[in-house]
């Protein structure tokens, strides 16, 4: 099966291994459809390598480019060093200098609930006991880190692994504050006006 083979080859890259199976499979199928590749036809090995490269490039745009140091992250997770875990994610590392200001703004707004779309590791820096926190991201490994953080810090929070572009927000509970750092950059034409 072509999709299965592509999934296995794509997940060999550690920076992409945390992407949920559903999102990975959907990305592969979308690529194959868009490029009119018939899964039932035999495909040469060199063409499979090309497909893997192309799909990895697309997935890196959404996810992989945010990884900094996976070795550093593994060590930090074992010791529950949340500051170092934040530093292992390029996007949260970029925001490190403004998290205090973000927390102050959140406190000023005083929400009862927050939804963080395409959250990355933001909840480790922003979530507090004073409000409910829903975190959404495509990286299952980061979702596990966030849920562990919520549990250990006794935060009324939940992190779910979903493609935030596909959620029917009309069916989602209403939240007082919505955070979307760098998310809008990833909405392609098929998701605009949805």
CSV table of C-alpha atoms in Angstrom, one decimal:
chain,number,residue,atom,x,y,z
A,1,UNK,CA,0.0,0.0,0.0
A,2,UNK,CA,1.5,3.3,-1.1
A,3,UNK,CA,0.1,5.4,1.7
A,4,UNK,CA,1.4,3.1,4.3
A,5,UNK,CA,4.9,3.1,2.7
A,6,UNK,CA,4.9,6.9,2.5
A,7,UNK,CA,3.8,7.2,6.1
A,8,UNK,CA,6.6,4.9,7.3
A,9,UNK,CA,9.3,6.7,5.3
A,10,UNK,CA,8.1,10.1,6.4
A,11,UNK,CA,8.0,9.2,10.0
A,12,UNK,CA,11.7,8.1,9.9
A,13,UNK,CA,12.5,11.8,10.3
A,14,UNK,CA,12.3,12.4,14.0
A,15,UNK,CA,11.1,16.0,13.7
A,16,UNK,CA,8.0,14.7,11.9
A,17,UNK,CA,7.4,11.6,14.0
A,18,UNK,CA,5.0,13.3,16.4
A,19,UNK,CA,2.5,14.3,13.8
A,20,UNK,CA,-0.7,12.3,14.4
A,21,UNK,CA,-1.4,9.4,12.1
A,22,UNK,CA,-4.7,10.8,10.9
A,23,UNK,CA,-3.1,14.2,9.9
A,24,UNK,CA,-0.2,12.5,8.3
A,25,UNK,CA,-2.4,10.1,6.3
A,26,UNK,CA,-4.7,13.0,5.2
A,27,UNK,CA,-1.7,15.1,4.1
A,28,UNK,CA,-0.4,12.1,2.0
A,29,UNK,CA,-3.8,11.5,0.4
A,30,UNK,CA,-4.3,15.2,-0.3
A,31,UNK,CA,-0.9,15.3,-2.0
A,32,UNK,CA,-1.7,12.2,-4.1
A,33,UNK,CA,-5.1,13.6,-5.2
A,34,UNK,CA,-3.7,17.0,-5.9
A,35,UNK,CA,-1.0,15.5,-8.1
A,36,UNK,CA,-3.3,12.9,-9.6
A,37,UNK,CA,-1.2,10.0,-8.5
A,38,UNK,CA,-3.0,6.7,-8.8
A,39,UNK,CA,-2.2,4.5,-5.7
A,40,UNK,CA,-3.1,1.4,-7.6
A,41,UNK,CA,-0.3,1.8,-10.2
A,42,UNK,CA,3.2,0.6,-9.5
A,43,UNK,CA,5.6,3.4,-8.6
A,44,UNK,CA,9.3,3.3,-9.1
A,45,UNK,CA,11.5,3.6,-6.0
A,46,UNK,CA,13.0,6.9,-7.1
A,47,UNK,CA,9.5,8.3,-7.5
A,48,UNK,CA,8.6,7.2,-4.0
A,49,UNK,CA,11.7,8.9,-2.6
A,50,UNK,CA,10.6,12.1,-4.5
A,51,UNK,CA,7.1,11.8,-3.0
A,52,UNK,CA,8.4,11.4,0.5
A,53,UNK,CA,10.6,14.4,0.1
A,54,UNK,CA,7.8,16.6,-1.2
A,55,UNK,CA,5.4,15.6,1.5
A,56,UNK,CA,8.0,16.0,4.2
A,57,UNK,CA,8.6,19.5,2.9
A,58,UNK,CA,4.9,20.3,3.2
A,59,UNK,CA,4.7,18.9,6.7
A,60,UNK,CA,7.8,20.8,7.8
A,61,UNK,CA,6.0,24.0,6.9
A,62,UNK,CA,3.2,23.1,9.3
A,63,UNK,CA,5.2,21.4,12.0
A,64,UNK,CA,8.9,20.4,11.6
A,65,UNK,CA,10.3,23.9,11.3
A,66,UNK,CA,9.4,24.6,14.9
A,67,UNK,CA,11.7,21.9,16.4
A,68,UNK,CA,15.0,23.1,17.7
A,69,UNK,CA,16.7,20.4,19.7
A,70,UNK,CA,15.1,17.0,20.1
A,71,UNK,CA,18.0,15.7,22.3
A,72,UNK,CA,17.6,18.7,24.6
A,73,UNK,CA,13.8,18.1,24.7
A,74,UNK,CA,14.1,14.5,25.7
A,75,UNK,CA,16.4,15.3,28.6
A,76,UNK,CA,14.1,18.2,29.7
A,77,UNK,CA,11.0,16.0,29.5
A,78,UNK,CA,12.6,13.4,31.8
A,79,UNK,CA,13.4,16.0,34.4
A,80,UNK,CA,10.1,18.0,33.9
A,81,UNK,CA,12.1,21.1,33.1
A,82,UNK,CA,9.4,23.1,31.4
A,83,UNK,CA,11.6,26.1,30.6
A,84,UNK,CA,14.0,23.9,28.7
A,85,UNK,CA,11.1,22.1,26.9
A,86,UNK,CA,9.9,25.6,25.8
A,87,UNK,CA,13.4,26.3,24.5
A,88,UNK,CA,13.3,23.1,22.4
A,89,UNK,CA,10.5,24.6,20.2
A,90,UNK,CA,11.5,27.4,17.8
A,91,UNK,CA,8.2,29.2,17.9
A,92,UNK,CA,7.9,29.3,21.7
A,93,UNK,CA,11.6,30.2,21.9
A,94,UNK,CA,10.9,33.2,19.7
A,95,UNK,CA,8.1,34.3,22.1
A,96,UNK,CA,10.1,33.6,25.3
A,97,UNK,CA,10.7,37.4,25.7
A,98,UNK,CA,7.0,38.3,25.3
A,99,UNK,CA,5.4,35.5,27.4
A,100,UNK,CA,5.4,37.7,30.5
A,101,UNK,CA,3.6,40.4,28.6
A,102,UNK,CA,1.1,37.9,27.2
A,103,UNK,CA,0.5,36.6,30.7
A,104,UNK,CA,-0.1,40.2,31.9
A,105,UNK,CA,-2.6,40.8,29.1
A,106,UNK,CA,-4.4,37.6,29.8
A,107,UNK,CA,-4.6,38.5,33.5
A,108,UNK,CA,-5.9,42.0,32.5
A,109,UNK,CA,-8.6,40.4,30.3
A,110,UNK,CA,-9.3,37.9,33.2
A,111,UNK,CA,-10.9,35.2,31.0
A,112,UNK,CA,-12.6,32.2,32.5
A,113,UNK,CA,-11.6,30.1,29.5
A,114,UNK,CA,-8.9,30.1,26.8
A,115,UNK,CA,-8.6,28.2,23.5
A,116,UNK,CA,-5.1,28.0,22.0
A,117,UNK,CA,-5.3,27.0,18.4
A,118,UNK,CA,-2.1,25.4,16.9
A,119,UNK,CA,-0.7,25.9,20.4
A,120,UNK,CA,2.7,24.3,20.0
A,121,UNK,CA,4.0,24.5,23.6
A,122,UNK,CA,2.4,27.8,24.5
A,123,UNK,CA,0.4,26.3,27.4
A,124,UNK,CA,3.6,25.6,29.3
A,125,UNK,CA,4.2,29.4,29.4
A,126,UNK,CA,0.6,30.7,29.5
A,127,UNK,CA,-1.8,28.3,31.2
A,128,UNK,CA,-2.7,29.0,34.9
A,129,UNK,CA,-5.1,27.5,37.4
A,130,UNK,CA,-7.4,30.6,37.2
A,131,UNK,CA,-9.0,29.6,33.9
A,132,UNK,CA,-9.9,26.6,31.8
A,133,UNK,CA,-7.5,26.0,28.9
A,134,UNK,CA,-8.1,24.1,25.7
A,135,UNK,CA,-4.9,23.5,23.6
A,136,UNK,CA,-5.1,22.2,20.0
A,137,UNK,CA,-2.1,21.0,17.9
A,138,UNK,CA,-1.2,18.4,15.4
A,139,UNK,CA,1.8,17.0,17.3
A,140,UNK,CA,0.8,14.1,19.5
A,141,UNK,CA,4.1,14.2,21.5
A,142,UNK,CA,3.6,17.8,22.4
A,143,UNK,CA,0.0,17.2,23.3
A,144,UNK,CA,1.2,14.5,25.8
A,145,UNK,CA,3.7,17.0,27.3
A,146,UNK,CA,1.0,19.6,27.7
A,147,UNK,CA,-1.5,17.2,29.2
A,148,UNK,CA,1.2,16.0,31.7
A,149,UNK,CA,1.9,19.7,32.5
A,150,UNK,CA,-1.8,20.4,33.1
A,151,UNK,CA,-2.1,17.3,35.4
A,152,UNK,CA,1.1,18.1,37.4
A,153,UNK,CA,0.3,21.7,37.8
A,154,UNK,CA,-3.4,21.0,38.5
A,155,UNK,CA,-4.6,23.2,35.7
A,156,UNK,CA,-8.1,22.8,34.4
A,157,UNK,CA,-6.8,22.2,30.9
A,158,UNK,CA,-7.0,19.7,28.1
A,159,UNK,CA,-4.8,19.3,25.0
A,160,UNK,CA,-6.1,17.5,21.9
A,161,UNK,CA,-4.4,16.4,18.8
A,162,UNK,CA,-6.4,17.8,15.9
A,163,UNK,CA,-5.8,19.6,12.7
A,164,UNK,CA,-7.1,23.1,13.7
A,165,UNK,CA,-7.9,23.9,10.1
A,166,UNK,CA,-10.6,21.2,10.1
A,167,UNK,CA,-12.4,21.8,13.4
A,168,UNK,CA,-16.0,23.0,13.1
A,169,UNK,CA,-15.7,25.9,15.6
A,170,UNK,CA,-19.5,26.4,15.6
A,171,UNK,CA,-19.7,23.1,17.5
A,172,UNK,CA,-16.9,24.0,19.9
A,173,UNK,CA,-17.8,25.4,23.3
A,174,UNK,CA,-17.4,29.2,23.4
A,175,UNK,CA,-14.2,30.5,25.0
A,176,UNK,CA,-13.5,33.9,26.4
A,177,UNK,CA,-10.1,34.2,24.7
A,178,UNK,CA,-8.6,32.7,21.6
A,179,UNK,CA,-4.9,32.5,21.0
A,180,UNK,CA,-3.5,31.8,17.5
A,181,UNK,CA,0.2,32.4,17.3
A,182,UNK,CA,1.5,31.8,13.7
A,183,UNK,CA,-1.6,29.7,12.8
A,184,UNK,CA,-3.1,31.9,10.1
A,185,UNK,CA,0.1,31.5,8.0
A,186,UNK,CA,-0.8,27.8,7.5
A,187,UNK,CA,-4.3,28.1,6.2
A,188,UNK,CA,-4.2,27.3,2.5
A,189,UNK,CA,-6.7,28.4,0.0
A,190,UNK,CA,-8.9,25.3,0.6
A,191,UNK,CA,-9.5,26.4,4.2
A,192,UNK,CA,-10.0,30.1,3.7
A,193,UNK,CA,-13.6,31.3,3.8
A,194,UNK,CA,-14.5,28.0,5.5
